[in-house]
Short mmCIF file of C-alpha atoms in Angstrom, two decimals:
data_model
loop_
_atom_site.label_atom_id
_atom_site.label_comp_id
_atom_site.label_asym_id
_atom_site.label_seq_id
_atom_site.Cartn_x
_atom_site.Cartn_y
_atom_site.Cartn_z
CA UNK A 26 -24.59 22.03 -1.25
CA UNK A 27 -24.62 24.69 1.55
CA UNK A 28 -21.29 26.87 2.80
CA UNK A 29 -22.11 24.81 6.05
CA UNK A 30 -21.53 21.47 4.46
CA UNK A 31 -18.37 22.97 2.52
CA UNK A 32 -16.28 23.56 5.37
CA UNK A 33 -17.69 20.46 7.64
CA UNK A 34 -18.61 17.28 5.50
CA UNK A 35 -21.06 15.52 7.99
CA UNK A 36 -19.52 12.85 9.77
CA UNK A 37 -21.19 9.25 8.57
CA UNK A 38 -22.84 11.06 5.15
CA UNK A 39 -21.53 9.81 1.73
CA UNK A 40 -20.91 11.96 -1.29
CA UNK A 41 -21.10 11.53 -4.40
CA UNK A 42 -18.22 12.46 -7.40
CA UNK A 43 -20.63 15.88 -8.01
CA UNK A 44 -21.01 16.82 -4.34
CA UNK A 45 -17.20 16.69 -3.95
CA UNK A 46 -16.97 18.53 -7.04
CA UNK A 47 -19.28 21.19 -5.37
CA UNK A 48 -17.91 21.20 -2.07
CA UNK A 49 -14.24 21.36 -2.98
CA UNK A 50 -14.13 23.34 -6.13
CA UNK A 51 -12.18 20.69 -7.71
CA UNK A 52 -13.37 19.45 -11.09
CA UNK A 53 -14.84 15.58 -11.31
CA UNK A 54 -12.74 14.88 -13.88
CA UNK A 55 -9.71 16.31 -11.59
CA UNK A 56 -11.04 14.18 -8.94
CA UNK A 57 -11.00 10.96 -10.49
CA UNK A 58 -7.13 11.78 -12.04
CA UNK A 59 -6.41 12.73 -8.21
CA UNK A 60 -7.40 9.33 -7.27
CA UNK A 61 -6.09 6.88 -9.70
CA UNK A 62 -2.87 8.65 -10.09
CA UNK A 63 -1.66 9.69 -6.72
CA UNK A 64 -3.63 7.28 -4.52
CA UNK A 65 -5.07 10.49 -2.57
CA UNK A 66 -8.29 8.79 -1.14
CA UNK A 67 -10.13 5.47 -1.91
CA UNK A 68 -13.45 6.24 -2.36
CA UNK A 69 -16.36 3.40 -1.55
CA UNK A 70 -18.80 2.18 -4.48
CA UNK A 71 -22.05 1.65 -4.41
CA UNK A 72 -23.88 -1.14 -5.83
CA UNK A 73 -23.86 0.92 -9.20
CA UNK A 74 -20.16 1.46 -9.35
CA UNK A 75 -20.29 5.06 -8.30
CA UNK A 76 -17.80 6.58 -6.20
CA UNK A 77 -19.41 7.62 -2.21
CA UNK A 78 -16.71 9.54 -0.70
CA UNK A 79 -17.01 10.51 3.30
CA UNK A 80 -15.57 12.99 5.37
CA UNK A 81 -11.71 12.02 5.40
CA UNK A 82 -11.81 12.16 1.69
CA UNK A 83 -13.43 15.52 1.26
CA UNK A 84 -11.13 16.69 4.03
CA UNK A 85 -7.70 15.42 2.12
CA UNK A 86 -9.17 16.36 -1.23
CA UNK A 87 -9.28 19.99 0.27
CA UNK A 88 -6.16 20.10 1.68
CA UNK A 89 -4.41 18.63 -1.50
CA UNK A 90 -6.56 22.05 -3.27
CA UNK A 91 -5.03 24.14 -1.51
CA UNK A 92 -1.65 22.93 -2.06
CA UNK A 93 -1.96 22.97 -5.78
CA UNK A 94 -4.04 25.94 -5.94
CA UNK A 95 -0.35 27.81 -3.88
CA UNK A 96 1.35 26.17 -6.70
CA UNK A 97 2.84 23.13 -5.33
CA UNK A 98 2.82 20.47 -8.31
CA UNK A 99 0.20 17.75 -7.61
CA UNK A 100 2.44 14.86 -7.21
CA UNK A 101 3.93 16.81 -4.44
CA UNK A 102 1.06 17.78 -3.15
CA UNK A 103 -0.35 14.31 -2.63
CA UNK A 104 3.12 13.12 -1.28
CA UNK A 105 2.50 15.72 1.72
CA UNK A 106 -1.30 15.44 2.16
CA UNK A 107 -0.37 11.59 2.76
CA UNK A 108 2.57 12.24 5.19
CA UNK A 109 0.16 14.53 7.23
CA UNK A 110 -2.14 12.23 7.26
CA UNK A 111 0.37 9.72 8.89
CA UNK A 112 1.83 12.03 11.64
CA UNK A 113 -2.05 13.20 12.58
CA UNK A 114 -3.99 11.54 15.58
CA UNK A 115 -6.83 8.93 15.14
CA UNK A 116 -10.06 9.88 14.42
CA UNK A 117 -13.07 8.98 16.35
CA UNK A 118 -13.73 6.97 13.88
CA UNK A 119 -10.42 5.68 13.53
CA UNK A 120 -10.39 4.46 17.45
CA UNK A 121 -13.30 2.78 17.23
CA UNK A 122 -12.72 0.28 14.43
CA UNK A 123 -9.35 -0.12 16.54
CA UNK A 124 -7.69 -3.53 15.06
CA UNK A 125 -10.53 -4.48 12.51
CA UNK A 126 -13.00 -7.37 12.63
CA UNK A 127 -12.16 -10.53 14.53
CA UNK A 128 -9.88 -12.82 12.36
CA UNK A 129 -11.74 -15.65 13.32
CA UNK A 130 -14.34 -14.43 11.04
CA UNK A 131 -11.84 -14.75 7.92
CA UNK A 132 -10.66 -18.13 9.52
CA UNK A 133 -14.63 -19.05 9.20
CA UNK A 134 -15.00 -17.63 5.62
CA UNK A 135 -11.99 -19.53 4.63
CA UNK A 136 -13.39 -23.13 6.17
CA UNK A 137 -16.27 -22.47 3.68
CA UNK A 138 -15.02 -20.99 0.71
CA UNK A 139 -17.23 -18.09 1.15
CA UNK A 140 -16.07 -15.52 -1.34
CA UNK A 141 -19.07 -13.00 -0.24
CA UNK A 142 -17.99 -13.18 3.15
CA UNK A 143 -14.18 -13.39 2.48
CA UNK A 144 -14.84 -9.56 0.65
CA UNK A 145 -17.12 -8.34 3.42
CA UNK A 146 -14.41 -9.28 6.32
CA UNK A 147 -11.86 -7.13 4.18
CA UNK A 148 -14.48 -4.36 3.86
CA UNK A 149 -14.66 -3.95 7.04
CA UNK A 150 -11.20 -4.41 8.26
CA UNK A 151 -10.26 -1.37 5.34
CA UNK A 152 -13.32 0.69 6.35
CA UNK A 153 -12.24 4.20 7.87
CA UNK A 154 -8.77 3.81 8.18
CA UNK A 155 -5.92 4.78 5.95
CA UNK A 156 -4.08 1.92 3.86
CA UNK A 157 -1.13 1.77 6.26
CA UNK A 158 -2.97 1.71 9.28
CA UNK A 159 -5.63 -1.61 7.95
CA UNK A 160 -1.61 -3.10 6.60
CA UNK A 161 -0.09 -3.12 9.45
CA UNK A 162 -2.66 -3.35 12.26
CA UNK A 163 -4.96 -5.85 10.86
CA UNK A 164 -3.70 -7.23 7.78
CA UNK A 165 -1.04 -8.56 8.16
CA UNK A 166 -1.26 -10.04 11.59
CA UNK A 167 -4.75 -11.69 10.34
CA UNK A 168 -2.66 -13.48 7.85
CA UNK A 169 -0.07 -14.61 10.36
CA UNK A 170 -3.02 -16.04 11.88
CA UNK A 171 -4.70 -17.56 9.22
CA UNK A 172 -1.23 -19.27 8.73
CA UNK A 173 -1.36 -20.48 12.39
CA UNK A 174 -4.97 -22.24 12.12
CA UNK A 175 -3.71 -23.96 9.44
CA UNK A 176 -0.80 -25.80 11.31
CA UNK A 177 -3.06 -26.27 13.77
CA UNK A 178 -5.76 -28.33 11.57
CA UNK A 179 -8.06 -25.98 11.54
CA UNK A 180 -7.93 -24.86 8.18
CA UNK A 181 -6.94 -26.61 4.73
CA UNK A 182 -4.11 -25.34 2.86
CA UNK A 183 -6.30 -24.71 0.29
CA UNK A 184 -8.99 -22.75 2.14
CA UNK A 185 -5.20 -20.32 3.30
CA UNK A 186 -4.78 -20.24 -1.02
CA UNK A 187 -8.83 -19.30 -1.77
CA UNK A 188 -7.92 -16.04 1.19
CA UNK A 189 -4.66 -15.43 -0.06
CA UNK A 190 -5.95 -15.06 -3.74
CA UNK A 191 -8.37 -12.49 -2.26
CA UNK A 192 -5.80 -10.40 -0.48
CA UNK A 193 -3.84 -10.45 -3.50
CA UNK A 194 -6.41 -8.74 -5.77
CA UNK A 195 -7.14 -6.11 -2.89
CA UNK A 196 -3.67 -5.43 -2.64
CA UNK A 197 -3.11 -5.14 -6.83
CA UNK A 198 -6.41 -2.84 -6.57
CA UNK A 199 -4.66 -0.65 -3.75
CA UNK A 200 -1.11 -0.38 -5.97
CA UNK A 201 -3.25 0.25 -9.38
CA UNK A 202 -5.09 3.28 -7.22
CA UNK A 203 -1.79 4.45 -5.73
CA UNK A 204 0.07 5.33 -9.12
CA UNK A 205 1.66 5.50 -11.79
CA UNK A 206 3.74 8.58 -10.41
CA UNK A 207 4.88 9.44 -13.71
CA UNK A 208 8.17 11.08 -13.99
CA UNK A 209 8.74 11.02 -10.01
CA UNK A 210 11.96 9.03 -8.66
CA UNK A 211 12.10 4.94 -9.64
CA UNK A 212 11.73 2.31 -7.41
CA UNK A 213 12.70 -1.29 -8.44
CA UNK A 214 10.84 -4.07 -5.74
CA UNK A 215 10.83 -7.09 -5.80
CA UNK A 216 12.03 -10.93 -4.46
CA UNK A 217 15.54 -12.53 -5.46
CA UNK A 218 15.34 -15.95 -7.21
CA UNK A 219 13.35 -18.78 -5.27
CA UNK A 220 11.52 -16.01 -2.62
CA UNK A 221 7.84 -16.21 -2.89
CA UNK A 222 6.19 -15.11 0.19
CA UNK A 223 4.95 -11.99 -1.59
CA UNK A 224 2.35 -10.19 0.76
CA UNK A 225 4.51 -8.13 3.00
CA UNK A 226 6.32 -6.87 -0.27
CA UNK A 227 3.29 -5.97 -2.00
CA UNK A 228 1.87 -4.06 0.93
CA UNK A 229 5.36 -2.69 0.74
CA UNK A 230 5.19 -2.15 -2.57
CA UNK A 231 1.35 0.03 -2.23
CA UNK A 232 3.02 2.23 0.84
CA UNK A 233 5.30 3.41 -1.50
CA UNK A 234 3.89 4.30 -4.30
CA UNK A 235 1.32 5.92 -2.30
CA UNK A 236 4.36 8.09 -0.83
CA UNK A 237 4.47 9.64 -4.12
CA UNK A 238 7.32 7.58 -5.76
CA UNK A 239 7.18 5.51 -9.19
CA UNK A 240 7.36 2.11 -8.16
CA UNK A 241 8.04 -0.75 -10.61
CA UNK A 242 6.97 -3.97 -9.25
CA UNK A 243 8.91 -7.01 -10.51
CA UNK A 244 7.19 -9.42 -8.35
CA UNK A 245 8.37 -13.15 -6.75
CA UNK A 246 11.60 -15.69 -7.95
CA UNK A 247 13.30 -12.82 -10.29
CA UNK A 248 16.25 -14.22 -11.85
CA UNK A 249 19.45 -12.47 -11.10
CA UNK A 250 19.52 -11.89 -14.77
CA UNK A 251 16.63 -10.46 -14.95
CA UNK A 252 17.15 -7.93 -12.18
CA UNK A 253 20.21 -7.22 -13.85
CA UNK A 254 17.80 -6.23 -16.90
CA UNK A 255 15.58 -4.39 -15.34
CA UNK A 256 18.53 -2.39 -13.27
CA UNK A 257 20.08 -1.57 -17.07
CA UNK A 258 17.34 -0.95 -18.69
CA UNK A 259 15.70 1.45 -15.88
CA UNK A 260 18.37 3.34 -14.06
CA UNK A 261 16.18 3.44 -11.01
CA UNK A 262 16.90 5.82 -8.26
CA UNK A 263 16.89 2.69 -5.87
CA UNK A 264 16.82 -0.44 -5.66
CA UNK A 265 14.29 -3.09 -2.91
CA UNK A 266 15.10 -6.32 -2.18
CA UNK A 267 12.53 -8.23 0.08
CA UNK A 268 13.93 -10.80 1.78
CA UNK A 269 10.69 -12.77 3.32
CA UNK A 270 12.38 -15.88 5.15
CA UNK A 271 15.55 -16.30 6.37
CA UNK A 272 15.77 -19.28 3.60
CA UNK A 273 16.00 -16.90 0.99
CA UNK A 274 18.89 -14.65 2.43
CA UNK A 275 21.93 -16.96 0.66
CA UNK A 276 20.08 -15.99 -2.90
CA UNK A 277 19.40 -12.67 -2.07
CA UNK A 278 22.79 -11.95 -0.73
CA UNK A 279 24.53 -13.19 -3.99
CA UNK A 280 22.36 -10.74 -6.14
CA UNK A 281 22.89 -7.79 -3.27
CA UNK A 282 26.73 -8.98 -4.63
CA UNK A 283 26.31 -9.03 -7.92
CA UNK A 284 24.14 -5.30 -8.30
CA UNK A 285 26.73 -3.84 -5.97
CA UNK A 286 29.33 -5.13 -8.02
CA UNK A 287 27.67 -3.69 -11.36
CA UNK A 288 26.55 -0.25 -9.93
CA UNK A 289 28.19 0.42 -6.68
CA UNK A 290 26.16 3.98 -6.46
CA UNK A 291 23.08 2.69 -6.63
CA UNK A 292 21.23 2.41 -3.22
CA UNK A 293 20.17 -0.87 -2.25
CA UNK A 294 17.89 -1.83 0.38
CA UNK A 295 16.44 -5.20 1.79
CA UNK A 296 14.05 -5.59 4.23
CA UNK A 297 11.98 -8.94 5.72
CA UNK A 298 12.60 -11.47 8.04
CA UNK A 299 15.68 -12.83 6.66
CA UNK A 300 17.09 -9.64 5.70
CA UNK A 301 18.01 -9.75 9.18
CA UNK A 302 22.07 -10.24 8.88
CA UNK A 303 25.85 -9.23 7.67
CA UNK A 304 25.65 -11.24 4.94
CA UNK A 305 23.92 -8.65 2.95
CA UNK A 306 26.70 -6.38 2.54
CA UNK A 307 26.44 -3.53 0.37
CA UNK A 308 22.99 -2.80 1.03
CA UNK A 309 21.18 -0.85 3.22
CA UNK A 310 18.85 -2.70 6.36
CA UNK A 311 14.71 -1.26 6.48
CA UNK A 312 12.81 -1.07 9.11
CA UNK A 313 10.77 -4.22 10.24
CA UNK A 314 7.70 -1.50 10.14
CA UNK A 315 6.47 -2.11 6.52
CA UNK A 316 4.69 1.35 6.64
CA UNK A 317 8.19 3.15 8.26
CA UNK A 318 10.36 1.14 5.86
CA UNK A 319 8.29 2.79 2.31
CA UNK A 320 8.77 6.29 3.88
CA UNK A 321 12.46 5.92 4.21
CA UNK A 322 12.45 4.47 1.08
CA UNK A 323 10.39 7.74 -0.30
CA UNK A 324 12.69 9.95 1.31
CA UNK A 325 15.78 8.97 0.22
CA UNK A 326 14.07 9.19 -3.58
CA UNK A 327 12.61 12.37 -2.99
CA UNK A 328 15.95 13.78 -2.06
CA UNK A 329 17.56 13.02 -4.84
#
């Protein structure tokens, strides 16, 4: 690969695991750790399975180099080579896909039960965009939408289910890719007993793992038992609570109660639409961004 290609990756051109290799000095084998560990880039396959990274990859692969190369350790590394990536300006690329593909072509793929184009609707809506940016400005809206075609007859519950079940796997792909974070600070997230709207906490969930922090993911309807398990038997540096509909605030404030109660230094937060009250005393109130609410999340962590 020329010097030319080394310090400019040509926009629209896909590389391959060796051509990154070349171009960035950084081993394959390196490469691949970089991206199932620390959630650095999310390389495209091809119909073989092999990895076709483009420009934005190459570029953050470089960057996250040269961090390690000064000396900074790798999870750290990653953790800033994502935060810079949130604070930069769109790409060209990045304008033009704007909100993703029209939702009414998911609404379509749903009235058929087309898995084929169910997949190539989130293809698109993920291409050339960061995680964060497809979550929040496409994602999750689409879904609010999908969710409105239904109540308006448009849509059976089940074809909502047969999308749903594909966002889920996209979104356990995205945390798998994001972590483990071994040895960074502990996260515990998940739903109090009876919650199970669990999209907006799994995108959650992904954000913050990808901010460099050890996230384990308990899921929907914990027990309070069960939390109180996990709290022993952890000793996380924090403690999530998503609180999806205002329906499940009454449970989740009695298990806010009961974790304060147990470990009253242990930071608790709780975030979601019925998170949205005084009744949740003792904890601490996240952002409505899902994106903004992860990084304070991260921060605190990070800081100790």
């Amino acid at each position: 690969m020329s010097d030319d290609v080394r310090r400019r990756p040509v926009p629209g051109v896909r590389y391959t695991v060796k051509q990154v290799a070349e171009a960035t000095g950084i081993p394959a084998a390196t490469l691949r750790a970089w991206e199932r560990r620390y959630g650095v880039v999310e390389p495209q396959r091809s119909s073989s399975q092999y990895r076709l990274y483009d420009e934005e990859d190459v570029r953050r692969l470089t960057h996250m180099a040269e961090l390690v190369r000064h000396g900074t350790p790798a999870s750290l590394a990653a953790t800033q080579v994502r935060s810079a990536d949130a604070e930069r300006a769109p790409t060209e690329a990045e304008r033009r896909t704007g909100l993703g593909p029209p939702v009414a072509d998911l609404i379509r793929a749903a009235q058929r039960y087309d898995d084929t184009a169910v997949s190539q609707v989130l293809d698109r809506a993920l291409a050339g965009v960061s995680f964060e940016q497809a979550l929040e400005g496409w994602l999750m809206p689409a879904l609010t939408e999908l969710g409105r075609a239904w109540e308006r007859g448009e849509l059976d519950v089940s074809g909502e289910h047969f999308v749903s079940a594909a966002v889920h796997r996209r979104l356990a792909s995205a945390f798998d890719a994001a972590g483990p974070n071994s040895g960074a600070p502990v996260a515990l997230v998940g739903l109090p007993p009876g919650a199970l709207h669990l999209f907006g906490t799994m995108g959650f969930a992904v954000c913050l793992r990808r901010q460099g922090i050890d996230v384990r993911f308990l899921g929907a309807d914990v027990p309070h038992e069960s939390w109180e398990h996990s709290v022993d038997a952890l000793r996380p540096g924090g403690v999530v609570i998503s609180v999806p509909m205002p329906r499940d605030t009454a449970p989740a404030a009695r298990l806010v109660d009961s974790l304060h109660a147990a470990h009253p230094q242990l930071p608790l937060w709780v975030g979601g639409h019925g998170a949205a009250t005084e009744r949740l005393r003792g904890s601490r109130r996240l952002p409505d961004s899902v994106v903004e609410a992860a990084r304070t999340v991260a921060r605190r962590l990070h800081q100790g």
